[in-house]
Coordinates of C-alpha atoms in Angstrom, one line a residue:
M1144 CA -31.0 77.7 8.7
T1145 CA -33.5 80.6 8.2
D1146 CA -32.6 80.7 4.5
Y1147 CA -33.1 77.0 4.2
K1148 CA -36.4 77.1 6.1
D1149 CA -37.8 79.7 3.6
K1150 CA -36.8 77.5 0.7
I1151 CA -38.2 74.4 2.3
L1152 CA -41.5 76.1 3.2
K1153 CA -41.9 77.2 -0.5
L1154 CA -41.1 73.7 -1.7
K1155 CA -43.5 72.2 0.8
N1156 CA -46.3 74.4 -0.3
E1157 CA -45.8 73.2 -3.9
V1158 CA -45.8 69.6 -2.8
Q1159 CA -48.9 70.0 -0.6
Q1160 CA -50.8 71.7 -3.4
H1161 CA -50.0 68.9 -5.9
L1162 CA -51.0 66.3 -3.3
T1163 CA -54.3 67.7 -2.2
E1164 CA -55.4 69.5 -5.4
E1165 CA -54.1 67.2 -8.2
L1166 CA -52.8 63.7 -7.2
L1167 CA -55.4 62.6 -4.6
P1168 CA -58.3 64.0 -6.7
F1169 CA -57.0 62.1 -9.7
W1170 CA -57.3 58.8 -7.8
F1171 CA -60.5 59.7 -5.9
D1172 CA -62.3 60.4 -9.2
R1173 CA -61.2 57.3 -11.1
C1174 CA -60.0 54.3 -9.2
K1175 CA -62.8 53.0 -7.0
D1176 CA -64.7 50.2 -8.8
D1177 CA -68.2 50.5 -7.3
V1178 CA -69.5 47.7 -9.5
N1179 CA -67.0 44.9 -8.8
G1180 CA -65.0 46.1 -5.8
G1181 CA -61.3 47.0 -5.6
F1182 CA -59.5 49.5 -7.8
I1183 CA -59.4 50.2 -11.5
T1184 CA -55.7 50.9 -12.3
H1185 CA -55.4 51.3 -16.1
F1186 CA -55.5 54.9 -17.3
D1187 CA -54.3 56.5 -20.5
K1188 CA -52.3 59.7 -20.9
D1189 CA -55.4 61.8 -20.4
G1190 CA -56.5 59.8 -17.3
N1191 CA -59.3 57.9 -19.1
D1192 CA -60.0 54.2 -18.2
T1193 CA -58.3 52.0 -20.9
G1194 CA -60.7 49.2 -20.2
V1195 CA -58.0 46.6 -19.6
D1196 CA -59.9 43.8 -17.9
E1197 CA -57.5 42.8 -15.1
K1198 CA -56.6 43.6 -11.5
S1199 CA -53.2 42.6 -10.1
M1200 CA -52.8 41.7 -6.5
L1201 CA -49.8 44.0 -6.6
G1202 CA -51.7 47.0 -7.9
Q1203 CA -54.5 46.5 -5.4
A1204 CA -52.1 46.1 -2.4
R1205 CA -50.2 49.2 -3.4
C1206 CA -53.4 51.2 -3.7
I1207 CA -54.4 50.0 -0.2
Y1208 CA -51.0 51.1 1.2
S1209 CA -51.2 54.5 -0.5
F1210 CA -54.7 55.4 0.8
A1211 CA -54.0 54.0 4.3
S1212 CA -50.7 55.9 4.6
A1213 CA -52.3 59.1 3.3
H1214 CA -55.0 58.7 6.0
R1215 CA -52.4 58.1 8.7
A1216 CA -50.7 61.3 7.6
G1217 CA -54.0 63.3 7.9
Y1218 CA -55.3 63.6 4.4
G1219 CA -58.7 62.9 2.8
D1220 CA -61.1 63.6 5.7
G1221 CA -61.8 59.9 6.0
K1222 CA -62.1 59.3 2.3
C1223 CA -58.6 57.7 2.0
L1224 CA -59.5 55.2 4.8
A1225 CA -62.8 54.3 3.1
Y1226 CA -60.9 53.6 -0.1
A1227 CA -58.3 51.5 1.6
K1228 CA -61.1 49.4 3.2
H1229 CA -62.8 49.1 -0.2
G1230 CA -59.6 47.6 -1.5
V1231 CA -59.0 45.3 1.5
D1232 CA -62.6 43.9 1.1
F1233 CA -62.0 43.0 -2.6
V1234 CA -58.5 41.5 -2.1
I1235 CA -59.7 39.2 0.8
E1236 CA -62.9 38.2 -1.0
K1237 CA -61.6 37.6 -4.5
M1238 CA -57.8 37.0 -4.3
W1239 CA -57.3 34.9 -1.2
D1240 CA -56.7 31.2 -2.0
E1241 CA -58.8 29.2 0.4
E1242 CA -57.3 25.9 -0.6
H1243 CA -53.6 26.6 -0.6
E1244 CA -53.6 30.0 1.1
G1245 CA -51.8 33.1 -0.1
F1246 CA -53.1 35.5 -2.7
F1247 CA -53.6 35.0 -6.4
W1248 CA -51.5 37.2 -8.7
M1249 CA -54.1 38.3 -11.2
T1250 CA -57.9 38.5 -11.6
D1251 CA -60.2 40.2 -14.1
R1252 CA -62.2 43.2 -12.9
K1253 CA -64.9 41.0 -11.5
G1254 CA -62.4 39.0 -9.4
N1255 CA -62.3 35.8 -11.6
V1256 CA -58.8 34.4 -11.3
L1257 CA -56.5 34.8 -14.4
I1258 CA -53.1 33.9 -12.9
D1259 CA -53.1 31.7 -9.8
E1260 CA -49.4 31.8 -9.1
K1261 CA -47.9 32.9 -5.8
I1262 CA -45.5 35.7 -6.4
I1263 CA -43.5 37.0 -3.4
Y1264 CA -43.1 40.5 -4.7
G1265 CA -46.8 40.9 -4.5
H1266 CA -47.1 39.2 -1.1
S1267 CA -44.5 41.7 0.3
F1268 CA -46.9 44.5 -0.7
I1269 CA -49.9 42.6 0.9
I1270 CA -47.9 42.6 4.2
Y1271 CA -46.9 46.3 3.7
G1272 CA -50.3 47.6 2.7
F1273 CA -52.5 45.5 5.0
C1274 CA -50.4 46.4 8.1
E1275 CA -50.5 50.1 7.1
Y1276 CA -54.3 49.6 6.8
T1277 CA -54.5 48.1 10.3
L1278 CA -52.4 50.9 11.7
A1279 CA -54.7 53.5 10.0
S1280 CA -58.0 51.9 10.9
G1281 CA -57.6 49.4 13.8
D1282 CA -59.3 46.8 11.6
P1283 CA -57.6 43.5 12.7
R1284 CA -58.1 41.9 9.3
G1285 CA -55.1 43.7 7.9
L1286 CA -52.7 42.3 10.4
Y1287 CA -54.4 38.9 10.4
Y1288 CA -53.8 38.4 6.7
A1289 CA -50.3 40.0 6.8
E1290 CA -49.3 37.5 9.5
K1291 CA -50.6 34.6 7.4
C1292 CA -48.6 35.8 4.5
F1293 CA -45.5 36.2 6.7
D1294 CA -46.0 32.6 8.0
L1295 CA -46.4 31.3 4.4
L1296 CA -43.1 33.0 3.5
Q1297 CA -41.3 31.3 6.3
K1298 CA -42.8 27.9 5.5
Y1299 CA -42.4 27.9 1.7
G1300 CA -40.2 30.8 0.7
A1301 CA -37.3 30.9 3.2
D1302 CA -34.0 29.5 1.9
T1303 CA -32.6 27.8 4.9
M1304 CA -29.4 26.9 3.1
Y1305 CA -28.2 30.2 1.6
G1306 CA -30.5 32.7 3.3
G1307 CA -33.1 35.1 1.9
Y1308 CA -36.2 34.0 0.1
F1309 CA -37.2 32.3 -3.1
E1310 CA -39.6 34.4 -5.1
M1311 CA -41.7 32.6 -7.7
F1312 CA -44.2 29.8 -6.9
Q1313 CA -47.0 27.8 -8.4
R1314 CA -50.4 28.0 -6.8
D1315 CA -49.7 25.2 -4.4
W1316 CA -46.4 26.8 -3.4
T1317 CA -44.2 24.5 -5.5
L1318 CA -41.1 26.4 -6.5
K1319 CA -41.2 27.4 -10.2
G1320 CA -38.5 26.3 -12.7
P1321 CA -35.3 28.1 -13.6
G1322 CA -34.6 31.0 -15.9
A1323 CA -37.5 33.2 -17.0
A1324 CA -39.8 31.2 -14.6
G1325 CA -37.7 32.8 -11.8
G1326 CA -37.5 29.8 -9.5
D1327 CA -33.7 29.9 -9.3
R1328 CA -33.3 33.7 -8.9
K1329 CA -33.2 36.1 -6.0
T1330 CA -33.5 39.9 -6.5
L1331 CA -32.6 43.1 -4.7
D1332 CA -36.1 44.4 -5.5
V1333 CA -38.0 41.6 -3.6
H1334 CA -35.7 41.5 -0.6
M1335 CA -35.7 45.3 -0.3
H1336 CA -39.5 45.3 -0.3
L1337 CA -39.6 42.5 2.2
M1338 CA -37.5 44.6 4.5
E1339 CA -40.0 47.4 4.0
A1340 CA -42.9 45.0 4.7
F1341 CA -41.3 43.4 7.8
T1342 CA -40.6 46.9 9.2
T1343 CA -44.3 47.8 9.0
L1344 CA -45.4 44.4 10.2
Y1345 CA -43.2 44.7 13.3
E1346 CA -44.5 48.3 13.8
C1347 CA -48.0 46.9 13.7
S1348 CA -47.7 43.7 15.7
G1349 CA -44.8 44.4 18.0
K1350 CA -43.9 40.7 17.9
E1351 CA -40.3 39.6 18.5
V1352 CA -40.4 37.1 15.6
H1353 CA -41.2 39.9 13.1
K1354 CA -38.4 42.0 14.4
R1355 CA -36.0 39.0 14.2
K1356 CA -36.9 38.3 10.6
L1357 CA -36.5 42.1 9.9
L1358 CA -33.0 42.0 11.3
E1359 CA -32.3 38.9 9.3
I1360 CA -33.3 40.4 6.0
I1361 CA -31.3 43.5 6.7
E1362 CA -28.3 41.3 7.1
V1363 CA -29.1 39.6 3.8
L1364 CA -29.3 42.9 2.0
T1365 CA -26.2 44.3 3.5
K1366 CA -24.1 41.1 3.3
K1367 CA -25.3 39.5 0.1
I1368 CA -27.1 41.9 -2.2
I1369 CA -24.9 45.0 -2.2
H1370 CA -21.6 44.9 -4.2
P1371 CA -18.7 43.7 -2.0
K1372 CA -16.4 46.5 -3.1
Y1373 CA -18.7 49.4 -4.1
L1374 CA -21.5 48.8 -1.6
T1375 CA -24.2 49.6 -4.3
G1376 CA -27.1 47.3 -5.1
V1377 CA -26.8 44.3 -7.4
P1378 CA -30.1 43.5 -9.2
Q1379 CA -30.3 39.7 -9.6
F1380 CA -28.6 36.6 -8.2
T1381 CA -28.7 32.8 -8.4
A1382 CA -30.1 31.0 -5.4
D1383 CA -26.6 30.7 -3.8
W1384 CA -26.0 34.5 -4.2
K1385 CA -23.8 34.5 -7.3
V1386 CA -24.4 37.6 -9.5
A1387 CA -26.7 36.6 -12.4
P1388 CA -27.6 38.3 -15.7
Q1389 CA -30.6 40.5 -15.1
I1390 CA -33.4 38.7 -17.1
K1391 CA -37.1 39.4 -17.7
F1392 CA -39.4 37.0 -15.8
D1393 CA -42.5 35.3 -17.3
I1394 CA -44.6 37.0 -14.6
I1395 CA -43.7 40.7 -15.0
W1396 CA -43.9 42.7 -11.9
G1397 CA -42.0 45.7 -13.1
W1398 CA -41.3 47.7 -16.3
D1399 CA -37.6 47.6 -16.5
R1400 CA -36.5 47.9 -20.1
F1401 CA -34.8 44.9 -21.7
S1402 CA -33.4 44.1 -25.1
E1403 CA -35.3 41.7 -27.4
D1404 CA -33.7 38.7 -25.9
G1405 CA -35.0 39.6 -22.5
I1406 CA -31.5 40.2 -21.0
K1407 CA -30.4 43.5 -19.5
S1408 CA -27.4 45.2 -21.0
S1409 CA -24.3 45.2 -18.8
P1410 CA -26.0 42.6 -16.5
E1411 CA -23.2 42.3 -14.1
D1412 CA -22.2 45.9 -13.8
N1413 CA -25.6 47.6 -13.5
T1414 CA -27.0 49.4 -10.5
S1415 CA -30.1 51.6 -10.1
Y1416 CA -29.7 55.1 -8.5
G1417 CA -33.4 54.9 -7.5
H1418 CA -33.2 51.5 -5.8
N1419 CA -30.0 52.5 -4.0
V1420 CA -31.4 55.6 -2.4
E1421 CA -34.8 53.9 -1.8
F1422 CA -32.9 51.1 0.0
A1423 CA -31.0 53.8 2.0
W1424 CA -34.1 55.6 3.3
L1425 CA -36.0 52.4 3.9
L1426 CA -33.1 51.0 5.9
M1427 CA -33.0 54.2 7.9
H1428 CA -36.7 53.8 8.7
A1429 CA -36.3 50.1 9.5
I1430 CA -33.5 50.6 12.0
E1431 CA -35.4 53.4 13.6
I1432 CA -38.5 51.1 14.1
A1433 CA -36.3 48.2 15.2
D1434 CA -34.2 50.5 17.6
I1435 CA -30.9 49.7 16.0
P1436 CA -28.0 52.3 16.2
F1437 CA -27.5 54.3 13.0
E1438 CA -23.8 53.9 13.3
K1439 CA -24.1 50.1 12.4
Y1440 CA -25.1 50.9 8.9
K1441 CA -23.8 54.4 8.5
K1442 CA -21.1 53.6 5.8
I1443 CA -23.5 51.6 3.7
I1444 CA -26.2 54.3 3.8
Q1445 CA -23.7 57.1 3.1
T1446 CA -22.4 55.2 0.1
Q1447 CA -25.8 55.0 -1.6
F1448 CA -26.1 58.8 -1.4
D1449 CA -22.5 59.4 -2.5
H1450 CA -22.8 57.1 -5.5
A1451 CA -26.1 58.6 -6.6
L1452 CA -24.9 62.2 -6.3
A1453 CA -21.6 61.5 -8.1
D1454 CA -23.2 60.3 -11.3
G1455 CA -27.0 59.9 -11.0
I1456 CA -28.1 63.6 -10.9
D1457 CA -28.4 65.4 -14.2
W1458 CA -27.2 69.0 -13.4
E1459 CA -27.9 70.1 -17.0
F1460 CA -31.5 69.1 -17.5
G1461 CA -32.5 68.1 -14.0
G1462 CA -33.7 64.9 -12.4
V1463 CA -32.3 61.4 -11.8
Y1464 CA -30.9 59.0 -14.4
V1465 CA -32.1 55.4 -14.4
E1466 CA -28.9 53.4 -14.0
G1467 CA -25.2 53.3 -14.0
S1468 CA -22.0 51.3 -13.3
H1469 CA -21.0 50.4 -9.8
A1470 CA -17.6 52.0 -10.3
G1471 CA -19.1 55.1 -11.8
G1472 CA -20.5 56.3 -15.1
V1473 CA -24.1 56.5 -16.4
T1474 CA -25.5 53.7 -18.6
D1475 CA -29.2 54.9 -18.9
R1476 CA -29.9 58.6 -19.1
E1477 CA -33.7 58.4 -19.3
K1478 CA -35.8 59.7 -16.5
E1479 CA -38.4 57.3 -14.9
F1480 CA -41.0 58.4 -12.5
W1481 CA -40.2 56.1 -9.5
Q1482 CA -36.5 56.9 -9.3
Q1483 CA -37.4 60.6 -9.0
A1484 CA -40.0 59.8 -6.4
E1485 CA -37.6 57.8 -4.2
M1486 CA -34.8 60.3 -4.6
L1487 CA -37.1 63.1 -3.3
I1488 CA -37.7 61.2 0.0
A1489 CA -34.1 60.1 0.3
L1490 CA -32.6 63.5 -0.2
L1491 CA -34.9 65.0 2.5
Q1492 CA -33.9 62.2 4.8
A1493 CA -30.3 63.0 4.1
C1494 CA -31.0 66.7 4.9
I1495 CA -32.3 65.5 8.3
E1496 CA -29.4 63.2 9.0
Y1497 CA -26.5 65.2 7.5
G1498 CA -27.8 68.7 7.2
P1499 CA -29.3 70.6 4.3
A1500 CA -26.2 72.4 2.9
K1501 CA -25.2 69.5 0.6
Y1502 CA -28.4 67.8 0.0
L1503 CA -31.1 70.5 -0.3
P1504 CA -29.7 71.9 -3.6
V1505 CA -29.9 68.3 -5.0
Y1506 CA -33.4 68.0 -3.8
E1507 CA -34.3 71.3 -5.5
N1508 CA -32.9 70.0 -8.8
V1509 CA -35.0 66.8 -8.7
H1510 CA -38.0 68.6 -7.4
R1511 CA -38.0 71.1 -10.2
F1512 CA -37.6 68.4 -12.9
V1513 CA -40.6 66.5 -11.4
F1514 CA -42.8 69.5 -11.0
D1515 CA -41.9 71.2 -14.3
K1516 CA -41.5 68.1 -16.6
M1517 CA -42.8 64.9 -15.1
I1518 CA -46.1 65.9 -13.6
D1519 CA -49.0 66.4 -16.0
H1520 CA -50.7 69.1 -13.9
K1521 CA -53.8 69.1 -16.1
V1522 CA -54.4 65.4 -15.5
G1523 CA -52.9 65.2 -12.0
E1524 CA -50.5 62.3 -12.2
W1525 CA -46.8 61.7 -13.2
I1526 CA -45.7 60.7 -16.7
P1527 CA -44.0 57.3 -16.3
L1528 CA -40.9 57.8 -18.6
L1529 CA -39.2 60.8 -20.1
T1530 CA -36.1 61.4 -22.2
R1531 CA -33.2 63.0 -20.6
K1532 CA -34.5 66.4 -21.6
G1533 CA -38.0 65.7 -20.3
V1534 CA -39.9 64.6 -23.4
P1535 CA -42.5 61.9 -22.7
I1536 CA -41.7 58.3 -24.0
W1537 CA -44.5 56.4 -22.3
G1538 CA -47.8 58.2 -22.3
H1539 CA -50.0 56.3 -19.9
M1540 CA -50.8 57.6 -16.4
S1541 CA -51.3 54.2 -14.7
H1542 CA -51.3 50.4 -15.1
N1543 CA -50.8 47.5 -12.8
W1544 CA -47.2 48.4 -12.1
K1545 CA -47.4 52.2 -12.2
I1546 CA -50.1 53.3 -9.9
N1547 CA -50.1 55.7 -6.9
Y1548 CA -47.6 53.9 -4.7
H1549 CA -44.4 55.8 -5.6
T1550 CA -46.0 59.1 -6.4
L1551 CA -48.4 59.4 -3.4
R1552 CA -45.8 58.0 -1.0
A1553 CA -43.2 60.5 -2.3
L1554 CA -45.4 63.4 -1.5
V1555 CA -46.7 62.2 1.9
Q1556 CA -43.2 61.2 3.0
S1557 CA -41.6 64.4 1.7
I1558 CA -44.0 66.6 3.6
E1559 CA -43.4 64.6 6.8
R1560 CA -39.6 65.2 6.4
M1561 CA -40.0 68.9 5.5
N1562 CA -42.0 69.4 8.6
K1563 CA -39.2 67.9 10.6
L1564 CA -36.7 70.2 8.9
L1565 CA -38.9 73.2 9.5
A1566 CA -39.3 72.2 13.2

């Protein structure tokens, strides 16, 4: 273990240096909107404000989470918490719908509403970020609004016939139409992030109802959303949990790449290495918070790692591929920032659970690709999308969907797990 500890310590120092000297300063120097409140989230490849006049509820909530979690982990000398509060103030004042409740999806920089729809993906991050803020600060407003969102989800979003949650609503919580409107679809992405949100909600509130709904959504994920044979994640479903072609929604809350007709290639045989391992480590965290025996979900968790390591790791050029088939074989060999970020956390969690012999070399592979190819060290943030060999495809540093949530969380969570391994 001594040899492993020397390696881990060296890797940890590199992570810590990037976090404290590059990534946090990038966001401290740019994102706080002192004129209008909230956060500016659109930066070009050089880190300059692009001037895009919008603020998404999702981007604001994710920034709140990032700063609150960094404060809880001991970073920023109070500055992270001040930034988190700055975001909470704006979101409550400008994005909360007093008439119908819930949070608007999009405003301009001043807080004038641009899109008034109620999108569950965004509300999952309100719950996640606001609870993290209350845990960091003791400010009861975070938990108060998180619980209101949770209650709205149970009232309007819960599918009492087939289980899980509907995801796309009009301002008054009327379910949106089918197809690209998204009213007839359920996704792995939303339900995984609701699990993440309910975990932190239960950690923050300690209420039995929050634990019960956390256990319920874990059952949905493990019984409905993973492939019945291969146990890997399936992206999209109809309301009654039939596998559906992966389509692009009218309200975009991610930057998955689609063909011109808005349909994903190989829609029914398509799984994300990043989502699978993110699901694995989030599930491990959820069952720890909920005090559930690891053995109950051991096979499912192990399968996510086995599948990702079998095909998802690029041993020639480094890093994690985007997607592949459930049965095996890679379908998208590009390298996207968030899959790398989630793989770093997951592999260190696997080192803790199963030992470093198998998983630490894989972590080193992904770590080196991130630190040598994906991070723009002069600017301080991660390039969003690279070719297999590490050549930039997308050049921006941030927009509403690519902010500091995956990158900052990856570093904070990685250091926490490295410290456990070193101890």
